[in-house]
Short mmCIF file of C-alpha atoms in Angstrom, two decimals:
data_model
loop_
_atom_site.label_atom_id
_atom_site.label_comp_id
_atom_site.label_asym_id
_atom_site.label_seq_id
_atom_site.Cartn_x
_atom_site.Cartn_y
_atom_site.Cartn_z
CA UNK A 1 -5.65 2.76 25.36
CA UNK A 2 -4.68 0.67 22.31
CA UNK A 3 -7.87 1.69 20.51
CA UNK A 4 -7.17 5.37 21.23
CA UNK A 5 -3.63 5.05 19.89
CA UNK A 6 -4.87 3.36 16.72
CA UNK A 7 -7.52 6.05 16.35
CA UNK A 8 -4.88 8.79 16.58
CA UNK A 9 -2.86 7.19 13.78
CA UNK A 10 -5.92 6.60 11.62
CA UNK A 11 -7.01 10.23 12.12
CA UNK A 12 -3.68 11.40 10.76
CA UNK A 13 -3.96 9.37 7.55
CA UNK A 14 -7.61 10.34 7.11
CA UNK A 15 -6.70 14.03 7.46
CA UNK A 16 -3.82 13.66 5.00
CA UNK A 17 -6.05 11.96 2.43
CA UNK A 18 -8.84 14.55 2.91
CA UNK A 19 -6.38 17.48 2.75
CA UNK A 20 -7.75 18.53 6.14
CA UNK A 21 -4.85 20.70 7.28
CA UNK A 22 -6.72 22.22 10.23
CA UNK A 23 -7.07 18.74 11.78
CA UNK A 24 -3.33 18.73 12.48
CA UNK A 25 -3.95 20.96 15.51
CA UNK A 26 -6.00 18.15 17.09
CA UNK A 27 -3.92 15.23 15.83
CA UNK A 28 -0.41 16.40 16.75
CA UNK A 29 0.83 17.71 20.08
CA UNK A 30 2.05 21.33 20.13
CA UNK A 31 5.60 20.09 20.75
CA UNK A 32 5.34 17.35 18.09
CA UNK A 33 8.71 16.42 16.54
CA UNK A 34 9.23 14.77 13.16
CA UNK A 35 12.61 13.06 12.88
CA UNK A 36 12.45 12.73 9.06
CA UNK A 37 11.56 16.41 8.64
CA UNK A 38 13.70 17.57 11.57
CA UNK A 39 10.83 19.91 12.35
CA UNK A 40 8.57 20.73 15.29
CA UNK A 41 4.86 21.46 15.69
CA UNK A 42 1.67 20.84 13.73
CA UNK A 43 2.50 23.69 11.34
CA UNK A 44 5.54 21.73 10.10
CA UNK A 45 3.20 18.88 9.19
CA UNK A 46 0.87 21.23 7.30
CA UNK A 47 3.79 22.60 5.28
CA UNK A 48 5.04 19.09 4.42
CA UNK A 49 1.57 17.83 3.52
CA UNK A 50 0.89 20.83 1.27
CA UNK A 51 4.19 20.36 -0.58
CA UNK A 52 3.40 16.66 -1.05
CA UNK A 53 -0.14 17.33 -2.26
CA UNK A 54 1.13 19.95 -4.71
CA UNK A 55 3.71 17.53 -6.11
CA UNK A 56 1.24 14.61 -6.27
CA UNK A 57 -2.36 15.89 -6.46
CA UNK A 58 -3.86 12.38 -6.56
CA UNK A 59 -1.85 10.97 -3.66
CA UNK A 60 -3.55 8.94 -0.95
CA UNK A 61 -2.14 6.75 1.78
CA UNK A 62 -3.61 3.34 2.59
CA UNK A 63 -2.92 1.71 5.97
CA UNK A 64 -1.78 -1.87 5.40
CA UNK A 65 -0.68 -2.89 8.92
CA UNK A 66 -0.73 -1.28 12.36
CA UNK A 67 0.86 -2.51 15.58
CA UNK A 68 0.48 -0.84 18.97
CA UNK A 69 2.84 -1.38 21.90
CA UNK A 70 2.31 0.80 24.96
CA UNK A 71 2.62 4.41 23.72
CA UNK A 72 4.10 3.48 20.33
CA UNK A 73 2.29 2.81 17.06
CA UNK A 74 4.01 1.29 14.02
CA UNK A 75 2.22 1.63 10.69
CA UNK A 76 3.01 0.21 7.25
CA UNK A 77 1.26 2.07 4.45
CA UNK A 78 1.15 2.08 0.68
CA UNK A 79 1.19 5.38 -1.18
CA UNK A 80 -1.11 5.56 -4.21
CA UNK A 81 -1.33 8.28 -6.85
CA UNK A 82 2.43 8.46 -7.35
CA UNK A 83 3.66 7.90 -10.93
CA UNK A 84 5.60 4.71 -11.49
CA UNK A 85 5.21 1.01 -10.94
CA UNK A 86 4.30 -0.44 -7.58
CA UNK A 87 2.89 1.88 -4.92
CA UNK A 88 5.73 2.99 -2.66
CA UNK A 89 5.61 1.80 0.95
CA UNK A 90 6.16 3.78 4.13
CA UNK A 91 6.91 2.55 7.61
CA UNK A 92 6.20 5.11 10.32
CA UNK A 93 6.43 4.88 14.08
CA UNK A 94 4.64 7.31 16.37
CA UNK A 95 4.79 8.09 20.05
CA UNK A 96 1.32 8.93 21.35
CA UNK A 97 0.89 11.23 24.33
CA UNK A 98 -2.50 12.32 25.68
CA UNK A 99 -4.21 11.01 22.55
CA UNK A 100 -2.01 13.00 20.16
CA UNK A 101 0.98 12.15 18.05
CA UNK A 102 4.01 13.57 19.84
CA UNK A 103 6.90 12.15 17.84
CA UNK A 104 7.38 10.46 14.45
CA UNK A 105 10.06 8.38 12.77
CA UNK A 106 9.71 7.14 9.22
CA UNK A 107 11.21 5.22 6.33
CA UNK A 108 9.93 5.23 2.77
CA UNK A 109 10.59 3.49 -0.53
CA UNK A 110 9.13 6.54 -2.26
CA UNK A 111 12.33 7.83 -3.83
CA UNK A 112 13.98 4.45 -4.31
CA UNK A 113 12.87 4.20 -7.98
CA UNK A 114 13.46 7.87 -8.75
#
């Protein structure tokens, strides 16, 4: 189960970096909820990713650490391709259900220097 949960998280970052918006239908549950976006469903992820990619065409996320506990995955990432000094960091926590990301919480240092 731990491997499957890690795989689900890795799939999300791989899809983001590849701009593979159609993969969101397989990565996120239909009732997925993002607390930072206050939005539901894979289509909300596509919209957010597209806005982010338009703002930062060279952006890519690198997984630095990942911890799995039961149905939760915590991931620390660095965000490259953003103008400025050090790559911003993100900390995201997912709930995995049936191999898909069902819920997300997140914190970011992205706008701290802005």
